[in-house]
CSV table of C-alpha atoms in Angstrom, one decimal:
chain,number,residue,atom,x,y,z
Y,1,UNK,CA,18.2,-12.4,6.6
Y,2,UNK,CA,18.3,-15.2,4.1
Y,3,UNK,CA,14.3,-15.4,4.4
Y,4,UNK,CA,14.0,-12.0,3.9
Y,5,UNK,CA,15.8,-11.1,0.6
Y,6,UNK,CA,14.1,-14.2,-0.1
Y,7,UNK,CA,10.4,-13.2,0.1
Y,8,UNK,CA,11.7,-9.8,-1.2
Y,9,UNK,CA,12.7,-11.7,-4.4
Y,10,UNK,CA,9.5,-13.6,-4.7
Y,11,UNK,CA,7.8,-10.5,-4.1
Y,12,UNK,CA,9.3,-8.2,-6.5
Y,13,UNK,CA,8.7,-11.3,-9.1
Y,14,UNK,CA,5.3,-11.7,-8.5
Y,15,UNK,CA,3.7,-8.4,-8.0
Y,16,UNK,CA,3.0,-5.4,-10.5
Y,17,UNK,CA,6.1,-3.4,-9.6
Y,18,UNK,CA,5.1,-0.8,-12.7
Y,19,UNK,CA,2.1,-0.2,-10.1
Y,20,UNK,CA,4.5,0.6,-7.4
Y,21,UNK,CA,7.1,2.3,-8.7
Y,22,UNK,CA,4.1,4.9,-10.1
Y,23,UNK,CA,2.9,5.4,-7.2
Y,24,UNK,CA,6.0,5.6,-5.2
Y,25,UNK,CA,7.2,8.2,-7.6
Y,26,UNK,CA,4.1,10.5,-7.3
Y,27,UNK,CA,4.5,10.4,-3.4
Y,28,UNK,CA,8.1,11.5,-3.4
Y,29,UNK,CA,7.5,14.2,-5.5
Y,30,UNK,CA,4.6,15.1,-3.1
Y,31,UNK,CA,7.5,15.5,-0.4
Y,32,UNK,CA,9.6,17.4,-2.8
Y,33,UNK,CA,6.6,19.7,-3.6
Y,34,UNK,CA,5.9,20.5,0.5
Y,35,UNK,CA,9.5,21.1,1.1
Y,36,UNK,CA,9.3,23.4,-1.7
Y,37,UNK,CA,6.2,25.0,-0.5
Y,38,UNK,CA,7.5,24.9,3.3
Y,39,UNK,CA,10.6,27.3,2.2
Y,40,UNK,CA,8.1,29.5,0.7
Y,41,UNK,CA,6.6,29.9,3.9
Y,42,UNK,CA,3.0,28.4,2.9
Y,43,UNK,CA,3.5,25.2,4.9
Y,44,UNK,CA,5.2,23.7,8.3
Y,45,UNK,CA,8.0,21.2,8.4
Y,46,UNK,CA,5.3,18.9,10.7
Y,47,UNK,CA,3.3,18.7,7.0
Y,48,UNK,CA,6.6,17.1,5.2
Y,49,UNK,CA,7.2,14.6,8.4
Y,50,UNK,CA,3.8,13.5,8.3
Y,51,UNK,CA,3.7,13.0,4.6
Y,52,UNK,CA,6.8,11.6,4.4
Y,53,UNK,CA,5.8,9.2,7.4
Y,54,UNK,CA,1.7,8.4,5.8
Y,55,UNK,CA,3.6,7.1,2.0
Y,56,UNK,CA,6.0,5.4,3.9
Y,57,UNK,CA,3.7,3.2,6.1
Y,58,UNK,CA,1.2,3.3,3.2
Y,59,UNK,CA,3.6,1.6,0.8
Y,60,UNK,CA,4.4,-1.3,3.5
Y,61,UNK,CA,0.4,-2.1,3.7
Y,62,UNK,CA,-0.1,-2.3,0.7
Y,63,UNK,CA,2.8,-4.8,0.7
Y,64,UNK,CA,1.2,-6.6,3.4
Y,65,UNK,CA,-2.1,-6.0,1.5
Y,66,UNK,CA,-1.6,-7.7,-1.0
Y,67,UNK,CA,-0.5,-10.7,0.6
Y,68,UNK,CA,-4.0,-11.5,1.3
Y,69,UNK,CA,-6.2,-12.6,-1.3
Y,70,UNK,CA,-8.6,-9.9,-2.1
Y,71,UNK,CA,-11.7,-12.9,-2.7
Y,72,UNK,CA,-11.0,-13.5,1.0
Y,73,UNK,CA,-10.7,-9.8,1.9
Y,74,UNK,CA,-14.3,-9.2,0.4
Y,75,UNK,CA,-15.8,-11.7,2.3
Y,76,UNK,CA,-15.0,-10.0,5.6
Y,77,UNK,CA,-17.3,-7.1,4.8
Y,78,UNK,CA,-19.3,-7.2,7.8
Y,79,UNK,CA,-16.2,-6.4,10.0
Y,80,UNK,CA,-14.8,-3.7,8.5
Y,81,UNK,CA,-17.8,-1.8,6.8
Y,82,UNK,CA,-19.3,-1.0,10.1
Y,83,UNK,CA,-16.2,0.2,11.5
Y,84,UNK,CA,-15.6,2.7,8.4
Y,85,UNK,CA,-19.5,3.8,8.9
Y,86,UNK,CA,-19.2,4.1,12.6
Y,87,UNK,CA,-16.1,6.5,12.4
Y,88,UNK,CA,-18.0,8.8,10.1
Y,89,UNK,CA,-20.7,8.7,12.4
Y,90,UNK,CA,-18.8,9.5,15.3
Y,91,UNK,CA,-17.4,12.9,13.5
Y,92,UNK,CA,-21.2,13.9,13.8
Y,93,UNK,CA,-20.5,14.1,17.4
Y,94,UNK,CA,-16.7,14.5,18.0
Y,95,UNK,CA,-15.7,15.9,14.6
Y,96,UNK,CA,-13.2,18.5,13.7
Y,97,UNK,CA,-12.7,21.2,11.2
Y,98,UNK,CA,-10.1,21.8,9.0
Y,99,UNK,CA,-10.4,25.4,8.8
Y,100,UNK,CA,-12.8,27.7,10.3
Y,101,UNK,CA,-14.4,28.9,6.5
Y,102,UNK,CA,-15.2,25.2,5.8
Y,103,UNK,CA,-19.1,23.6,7.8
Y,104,UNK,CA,-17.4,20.3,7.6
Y,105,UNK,CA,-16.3,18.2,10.7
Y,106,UNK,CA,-15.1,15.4,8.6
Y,107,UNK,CA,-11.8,14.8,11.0
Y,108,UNK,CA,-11.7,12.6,14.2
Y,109,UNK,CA,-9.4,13.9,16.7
Y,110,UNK,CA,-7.2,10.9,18.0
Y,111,UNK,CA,-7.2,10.6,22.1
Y,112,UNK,CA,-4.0,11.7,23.8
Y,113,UNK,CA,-2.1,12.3,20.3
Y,114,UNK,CA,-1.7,15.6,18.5
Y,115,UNK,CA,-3.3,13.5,15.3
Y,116,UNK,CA,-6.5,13.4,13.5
Y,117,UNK,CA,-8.2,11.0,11.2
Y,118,UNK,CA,-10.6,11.8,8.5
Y,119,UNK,CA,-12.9,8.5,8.3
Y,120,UNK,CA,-14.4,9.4,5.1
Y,121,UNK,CA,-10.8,7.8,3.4
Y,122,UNK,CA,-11.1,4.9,4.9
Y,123,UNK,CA,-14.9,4.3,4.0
Y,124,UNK,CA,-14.1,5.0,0.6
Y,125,UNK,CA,-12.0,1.7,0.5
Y,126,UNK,CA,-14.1,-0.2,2.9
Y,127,UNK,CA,-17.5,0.8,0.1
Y,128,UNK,CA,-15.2,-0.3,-3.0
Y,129,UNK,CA,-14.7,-3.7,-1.7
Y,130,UNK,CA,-18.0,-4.4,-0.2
Y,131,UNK,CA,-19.8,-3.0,-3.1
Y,132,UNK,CA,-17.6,-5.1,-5.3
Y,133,UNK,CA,-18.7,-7.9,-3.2
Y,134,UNK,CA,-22.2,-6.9,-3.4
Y,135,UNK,CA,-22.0,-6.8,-7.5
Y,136,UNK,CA,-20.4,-9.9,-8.1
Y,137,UNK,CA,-23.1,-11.7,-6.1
Y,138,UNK,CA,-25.8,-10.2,-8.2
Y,139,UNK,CA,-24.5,-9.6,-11.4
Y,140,UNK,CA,-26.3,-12.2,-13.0
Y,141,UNK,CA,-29.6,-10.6,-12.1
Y,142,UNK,CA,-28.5,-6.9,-12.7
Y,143,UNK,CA,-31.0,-6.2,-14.5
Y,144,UNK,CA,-33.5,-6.7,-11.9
Y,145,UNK,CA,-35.4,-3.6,-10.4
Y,146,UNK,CA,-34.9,-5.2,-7.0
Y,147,UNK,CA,-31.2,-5.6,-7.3
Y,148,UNK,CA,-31.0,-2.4,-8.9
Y,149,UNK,CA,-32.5,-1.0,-6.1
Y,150,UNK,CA,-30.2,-2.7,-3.7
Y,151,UNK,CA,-27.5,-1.8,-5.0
Y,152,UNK,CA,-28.7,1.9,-5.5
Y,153,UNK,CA,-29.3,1.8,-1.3
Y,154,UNK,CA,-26.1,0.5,-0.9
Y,155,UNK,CA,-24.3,3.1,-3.2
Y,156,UNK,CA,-26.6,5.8,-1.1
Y,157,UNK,CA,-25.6,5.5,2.1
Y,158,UNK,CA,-21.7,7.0,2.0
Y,159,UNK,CA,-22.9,9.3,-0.3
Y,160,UNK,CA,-25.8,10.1,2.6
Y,161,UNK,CA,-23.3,10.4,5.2
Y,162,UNK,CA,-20.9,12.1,3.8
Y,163,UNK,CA,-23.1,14.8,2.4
Y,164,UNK,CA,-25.0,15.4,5.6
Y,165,UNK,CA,-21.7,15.6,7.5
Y,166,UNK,CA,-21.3,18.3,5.4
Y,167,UNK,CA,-18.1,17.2,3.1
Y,168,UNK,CA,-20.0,17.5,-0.4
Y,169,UNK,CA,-16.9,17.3,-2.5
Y,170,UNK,CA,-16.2,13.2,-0.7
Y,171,UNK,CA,-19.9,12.8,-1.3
Y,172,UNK,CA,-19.3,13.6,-5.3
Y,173,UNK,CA,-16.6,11.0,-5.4
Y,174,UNK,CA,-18.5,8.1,-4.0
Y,175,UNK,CA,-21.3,8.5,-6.2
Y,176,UNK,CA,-18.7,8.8,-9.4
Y,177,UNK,CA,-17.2,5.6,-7.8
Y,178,UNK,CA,-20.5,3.8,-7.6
Y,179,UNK,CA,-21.7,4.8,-11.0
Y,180,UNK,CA,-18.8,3.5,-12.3
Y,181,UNK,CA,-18.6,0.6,-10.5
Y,182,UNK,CA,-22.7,-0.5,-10.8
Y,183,UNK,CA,-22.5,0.5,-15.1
Y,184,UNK,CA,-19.2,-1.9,-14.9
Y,185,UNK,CA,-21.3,-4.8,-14.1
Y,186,UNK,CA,-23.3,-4.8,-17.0
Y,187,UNK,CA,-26.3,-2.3,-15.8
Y,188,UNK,CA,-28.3,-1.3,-18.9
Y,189,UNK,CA,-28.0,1.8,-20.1
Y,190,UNK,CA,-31.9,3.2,-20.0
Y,191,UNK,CA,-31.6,2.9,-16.1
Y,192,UNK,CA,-28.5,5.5,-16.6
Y,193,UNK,CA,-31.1,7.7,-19.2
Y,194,UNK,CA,-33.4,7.4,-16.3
Y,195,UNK,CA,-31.6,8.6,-14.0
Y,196,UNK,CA,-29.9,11.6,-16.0
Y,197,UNK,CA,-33.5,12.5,-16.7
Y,198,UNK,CA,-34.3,12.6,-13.1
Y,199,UNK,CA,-31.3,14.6,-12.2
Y,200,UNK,CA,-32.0,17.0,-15.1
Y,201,UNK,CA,-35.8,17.3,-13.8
Y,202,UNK,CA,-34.7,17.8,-9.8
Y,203,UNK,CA,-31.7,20.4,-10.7
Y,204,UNK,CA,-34.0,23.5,-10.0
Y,205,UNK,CA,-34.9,22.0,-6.9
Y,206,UNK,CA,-31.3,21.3,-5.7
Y,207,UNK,CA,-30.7,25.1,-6.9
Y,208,UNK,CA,-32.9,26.8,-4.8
Y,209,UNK,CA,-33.3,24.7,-1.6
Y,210,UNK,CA,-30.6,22.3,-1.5
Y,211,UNK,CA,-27.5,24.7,-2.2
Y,212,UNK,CA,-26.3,26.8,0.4
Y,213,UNK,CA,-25.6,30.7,-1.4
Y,214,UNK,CA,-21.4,29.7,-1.2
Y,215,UNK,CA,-22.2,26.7,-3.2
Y,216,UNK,CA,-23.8,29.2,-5.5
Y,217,UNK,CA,-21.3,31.7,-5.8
Y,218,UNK,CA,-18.7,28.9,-6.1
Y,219,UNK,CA,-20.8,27.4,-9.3
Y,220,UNK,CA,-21.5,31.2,-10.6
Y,221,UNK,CA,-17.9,32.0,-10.2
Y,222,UNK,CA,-17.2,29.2,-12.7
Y,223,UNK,CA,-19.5,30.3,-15.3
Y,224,UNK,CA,-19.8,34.1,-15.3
Y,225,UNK,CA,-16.3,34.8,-14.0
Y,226,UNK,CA,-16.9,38.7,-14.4
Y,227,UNK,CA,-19.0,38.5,-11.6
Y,228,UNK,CA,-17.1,37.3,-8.8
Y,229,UNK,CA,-14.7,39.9,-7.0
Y,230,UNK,CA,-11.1,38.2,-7.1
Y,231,UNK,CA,-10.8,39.1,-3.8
Y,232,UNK,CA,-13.9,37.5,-2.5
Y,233,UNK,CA,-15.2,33.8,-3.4
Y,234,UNK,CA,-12.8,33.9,-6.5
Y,235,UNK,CA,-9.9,34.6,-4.6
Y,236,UNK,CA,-8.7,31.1,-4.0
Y,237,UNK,CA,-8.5,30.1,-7.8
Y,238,UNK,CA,-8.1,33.1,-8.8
Y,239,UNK,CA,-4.4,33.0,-7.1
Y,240,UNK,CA,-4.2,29.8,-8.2
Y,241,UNK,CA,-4.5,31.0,-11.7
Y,242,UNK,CA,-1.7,33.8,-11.5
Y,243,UNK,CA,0.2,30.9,-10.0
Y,244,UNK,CA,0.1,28.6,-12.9
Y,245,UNK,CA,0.3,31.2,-15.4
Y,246,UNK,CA,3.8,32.5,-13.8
Y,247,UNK,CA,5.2,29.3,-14.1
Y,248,UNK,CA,5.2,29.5,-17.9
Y,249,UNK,CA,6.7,26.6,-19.6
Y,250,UNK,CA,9.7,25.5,-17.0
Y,251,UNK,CA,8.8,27.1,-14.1
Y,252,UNK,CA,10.2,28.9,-11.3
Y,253,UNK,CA,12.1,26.0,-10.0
Y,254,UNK,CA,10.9,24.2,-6.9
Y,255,UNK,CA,13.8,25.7,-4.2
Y,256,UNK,CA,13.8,28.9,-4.6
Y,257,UNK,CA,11.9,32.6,-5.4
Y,258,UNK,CA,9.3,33.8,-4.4
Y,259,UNK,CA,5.9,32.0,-5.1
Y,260,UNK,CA,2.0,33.4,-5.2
Y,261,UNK,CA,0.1,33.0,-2.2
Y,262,UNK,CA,-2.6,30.2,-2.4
Y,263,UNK,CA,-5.1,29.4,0.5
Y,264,UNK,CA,-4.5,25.5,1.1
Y,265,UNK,CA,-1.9,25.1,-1.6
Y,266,UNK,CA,0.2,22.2,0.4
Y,267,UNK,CA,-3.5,20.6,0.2
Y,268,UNK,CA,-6.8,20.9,-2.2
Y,269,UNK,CA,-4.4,23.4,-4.6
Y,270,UNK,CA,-1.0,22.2,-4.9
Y,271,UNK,CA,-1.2,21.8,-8.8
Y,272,UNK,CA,-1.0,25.7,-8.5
Y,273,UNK,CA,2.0,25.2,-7.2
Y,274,UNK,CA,3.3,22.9,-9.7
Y,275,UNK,CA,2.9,25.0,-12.7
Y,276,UNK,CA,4.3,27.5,-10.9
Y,277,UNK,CA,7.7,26.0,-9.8
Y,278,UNK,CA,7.9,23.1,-13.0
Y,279,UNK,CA,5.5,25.1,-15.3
Y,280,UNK,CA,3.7,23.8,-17.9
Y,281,UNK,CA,6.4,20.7,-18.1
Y,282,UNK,CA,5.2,19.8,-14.8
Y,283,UNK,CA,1.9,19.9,-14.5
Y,284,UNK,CA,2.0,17.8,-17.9
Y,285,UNK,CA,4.1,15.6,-16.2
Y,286,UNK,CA,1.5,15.2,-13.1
Y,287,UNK,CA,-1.2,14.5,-15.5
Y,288,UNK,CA,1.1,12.0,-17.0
Y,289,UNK,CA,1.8,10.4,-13.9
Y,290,UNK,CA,-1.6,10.1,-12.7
Y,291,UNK,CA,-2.7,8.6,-15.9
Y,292,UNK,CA,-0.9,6.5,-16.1
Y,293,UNK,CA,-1.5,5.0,-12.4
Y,294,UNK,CA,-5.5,5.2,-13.5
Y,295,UNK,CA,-3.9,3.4,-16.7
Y,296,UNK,CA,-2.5,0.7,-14.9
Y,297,UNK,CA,-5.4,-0.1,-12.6
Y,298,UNK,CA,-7.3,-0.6,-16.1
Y,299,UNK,CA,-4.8,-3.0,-17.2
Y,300,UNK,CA,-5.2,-5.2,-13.7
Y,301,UNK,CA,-8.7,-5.2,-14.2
Y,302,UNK,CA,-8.7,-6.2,-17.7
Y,303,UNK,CA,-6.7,-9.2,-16.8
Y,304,UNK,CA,-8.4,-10.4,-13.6
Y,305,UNK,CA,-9.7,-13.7,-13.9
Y,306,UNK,CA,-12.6,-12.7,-12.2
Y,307,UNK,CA,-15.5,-10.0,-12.0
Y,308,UNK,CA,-14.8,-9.2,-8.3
Y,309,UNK,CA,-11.1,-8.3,-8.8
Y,310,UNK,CA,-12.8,-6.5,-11.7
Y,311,UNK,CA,-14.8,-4.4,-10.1
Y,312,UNK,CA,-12.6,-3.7,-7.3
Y,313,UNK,CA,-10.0,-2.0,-9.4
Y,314,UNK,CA,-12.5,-0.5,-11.4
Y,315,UNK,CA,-13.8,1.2,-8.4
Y,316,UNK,CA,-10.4,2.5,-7.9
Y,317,UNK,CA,-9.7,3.3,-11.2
Y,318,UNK,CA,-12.8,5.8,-10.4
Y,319,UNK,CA,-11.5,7.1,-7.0
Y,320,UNK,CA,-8.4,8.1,-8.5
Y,321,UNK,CA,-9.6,9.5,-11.8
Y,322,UNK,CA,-12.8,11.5,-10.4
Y,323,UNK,CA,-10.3,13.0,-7.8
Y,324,UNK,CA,-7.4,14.0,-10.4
Y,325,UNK,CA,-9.9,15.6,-12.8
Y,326,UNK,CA,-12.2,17.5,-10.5
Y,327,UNK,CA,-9.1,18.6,-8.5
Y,328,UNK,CA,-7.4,19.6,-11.5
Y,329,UNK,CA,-10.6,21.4,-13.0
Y,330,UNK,CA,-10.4,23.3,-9.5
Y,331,UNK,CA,-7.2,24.6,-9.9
Y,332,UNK,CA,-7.8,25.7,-13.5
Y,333,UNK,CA,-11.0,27.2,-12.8
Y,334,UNK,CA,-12.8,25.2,-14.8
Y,335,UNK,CA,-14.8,23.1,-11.9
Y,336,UNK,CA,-15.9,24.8,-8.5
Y,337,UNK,CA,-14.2,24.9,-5.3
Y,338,UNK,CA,-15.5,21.5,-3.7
Y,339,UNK,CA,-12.7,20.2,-1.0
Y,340,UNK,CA,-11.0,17.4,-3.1
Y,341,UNK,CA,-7.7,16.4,-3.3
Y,342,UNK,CA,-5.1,15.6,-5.6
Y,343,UNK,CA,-4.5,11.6,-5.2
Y,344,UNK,CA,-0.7,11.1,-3.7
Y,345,UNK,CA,0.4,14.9,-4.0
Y,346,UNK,CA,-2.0,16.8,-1.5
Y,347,UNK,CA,-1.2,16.5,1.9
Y,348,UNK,CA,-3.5,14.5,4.2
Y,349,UNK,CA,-2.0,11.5,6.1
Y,350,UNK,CA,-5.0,9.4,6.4
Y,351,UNK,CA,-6.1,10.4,2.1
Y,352,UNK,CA,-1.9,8.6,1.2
Y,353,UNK,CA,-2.3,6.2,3.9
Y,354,UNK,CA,-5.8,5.1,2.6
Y,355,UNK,CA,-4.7,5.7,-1.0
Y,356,UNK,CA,-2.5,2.9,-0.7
Y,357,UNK,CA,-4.2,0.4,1.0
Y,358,UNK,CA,-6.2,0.8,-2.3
Y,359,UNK,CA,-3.3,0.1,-4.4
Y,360,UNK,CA,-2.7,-2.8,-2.0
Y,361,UNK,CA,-5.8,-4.4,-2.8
Y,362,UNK,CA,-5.2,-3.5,-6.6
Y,363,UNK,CA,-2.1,-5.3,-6.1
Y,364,UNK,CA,-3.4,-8.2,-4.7
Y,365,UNK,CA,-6.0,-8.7,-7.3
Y,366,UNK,CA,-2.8,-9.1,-9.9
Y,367,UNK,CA,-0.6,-11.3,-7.5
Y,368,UNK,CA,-3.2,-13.6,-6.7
Y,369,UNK,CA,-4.5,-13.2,-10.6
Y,370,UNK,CA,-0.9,-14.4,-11.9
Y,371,UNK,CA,-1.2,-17.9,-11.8
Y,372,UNK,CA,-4.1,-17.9,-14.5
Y,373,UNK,CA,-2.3,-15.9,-16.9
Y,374,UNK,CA,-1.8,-18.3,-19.5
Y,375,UNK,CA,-5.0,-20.3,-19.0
Y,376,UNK,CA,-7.9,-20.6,-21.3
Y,377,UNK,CA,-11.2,-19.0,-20.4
């Protein structure tokens, strides 16, 4: 027992508790929210266990995490990147769907246990490390056309995979997460001009043969709301609207009355349901929160000592930020409907559980960071 509060002391000393505490805080109110939206009949006491369960056991690896240096974590790239790429692959063939209007099978049932995985969560934290890897290996010759390129190929396969297995919205986030990461390192900017210009130049293309007609009606929903029927591809955010508007400044309170219905609120659209029950006080407070996680991972990378642990929070940094703002644009109508979820709040047990082990490496890069502090250079 002595050994114990022991390396709990040393722990608590040495790591970024402000880190912790942050995220700890978003994932209980994530519990609070599902009980919340489970006695307004929009969600099942199994979605509280397992949420409950996912932070809990996400918290304790990223203890255990972080006890590993992340420079020695990189380096075992070639065990655990195949694994994350081989589950996706395997949801070609054995994947599930989360509901029955959505084409993606992006969840992997589990054999003999009511439980499914979605492997996409996990490759997003196998690609930040490896491509930080990747980066700080060739940083000094980023501005070559062949590194570029390799770097580009490796940025393009989750993006490849997750887009043909037919989860667009994942797919969005991994390229956000390697343009931030790649621009990090010190890639000049005309190769970003480039590449805007090519996007700009292939955007009819993607319009007429690369866009299903949903995609379109989601997009055209955004900007010429008149034309969607409210109770037809709008219907989703447009309840999620009512919801946060009904909430005015304090809210409805969490426990009690009766609460607009939202398709998926416990999951892509449970900001709806926080400016509904804490009203505008709340949701500020969520975008408070979140910030200021994305905040701190900024701080750990500013002080790393060196440009892996750099670019791995960086690459974090983007996963978190890219998800908050596109899920929060979804639930304000200001971004399409594209299947991505709040970090820490939604429900998912592998997105916490995966979210974490994130946070784990972020911690690690400031544990194992600490030492140099007060050094020169």
């Amino acid at each position: 027992m002595k050994k114990f509060f022991r390396f709990a002391g040393d722990y608590i000393r040495n790591t970024d508790w402000v880190l912790i505490s942050l995220c700890t805080a978003a994932s209980a109110l994530s519990v609070l929210l599902l009980f919340g939206i489970h006695l307004a009949d929009m969600a099942t006491v199994r979605a509280i266990k397992v949420q409950a369960l996912a932070s809990a056991l996400g918290i304790a690896a990223a203890i255990i995490i972080s006890r590993f240096d992340y420079k020695f974590l990189a380096r075992l790239w070639k065990l655990y990147l195949p694994v994350a790429v081989g589950l996706v692959v395997l949801t070609y063939f054995f994947g599930e769907q989360r509901l029955e209007t959505v084409d993606d099978k992006a969840w992997l049932p589990i054999p003999f246990l009511n439980l499914s995985i979605q492997p996409s969560e996990l490759l997003k934290i196998a690609f930040i490390l490896s491509f930080a890897f990747h980066l700080d290996n060739v940083r000094e010759e980023i501005q070559s056309l062949r590194q570029v390129l390799l770097l580009c190929l490796h940025g393009a396969v989750p993006v490849l995979l997750i887009h043909f297995q037919g989860d667009d919205g994942t797919a969005l986030i991994f390229l956000l997460i390697f343009l931030f990461m790649i621009f990090s390192a010190g890639l000049p900017w005309r190769y970003l001009l480039t590449a805007g210009a090519g996007v700009a130049l292939l955007s009819p293309v993607a319009w007429f043969y690369l866009l299903t007609n949903d995609q379109k009606l989601r997009v055209l929903s955004i900007l010429i709301p008149d034309m969607a029927d409210p109770l037809g591809q709008d219907y989703q955010q447009y309840n999620a609207r009512i919801a946060i508007g009904s909430g005015g400044v304090f809210g409805k309170g969490l426990f009690g009355g009766t609460h607009v219905y939202v398709p998926e609120i416990h999951n892509d659209f449970i900001f709806s349901f926080v400016g509904e029950s804490l009203g505008f006080i709340g949701c500020f407070g969520v975008v408070l929160l979140l910030f200021a996680i994305c905040l701190r991972l900024l701080s750990i990378s500013r002080r790393s000592q060196d440009h892996l642990g750099s670019f791995i929070c960086i690459g974090l940094f983007a996963m978190v930020a890219a998800q908050s703002i596109i899920n929060i644009g979804m639930n304000l109508s200001l971004l399409p409907v594209i299947g991505v979820t709040l970090p820490f709040l939604s429900y998912g047990g592998t997105s916490v559980t995966t979210l974490y082990l994130g946070m784990g490496l972020a911690l690690s890069v400031s544990m194992h960071n600490r030492k140099n502090l007060f050094t020169d250079g």
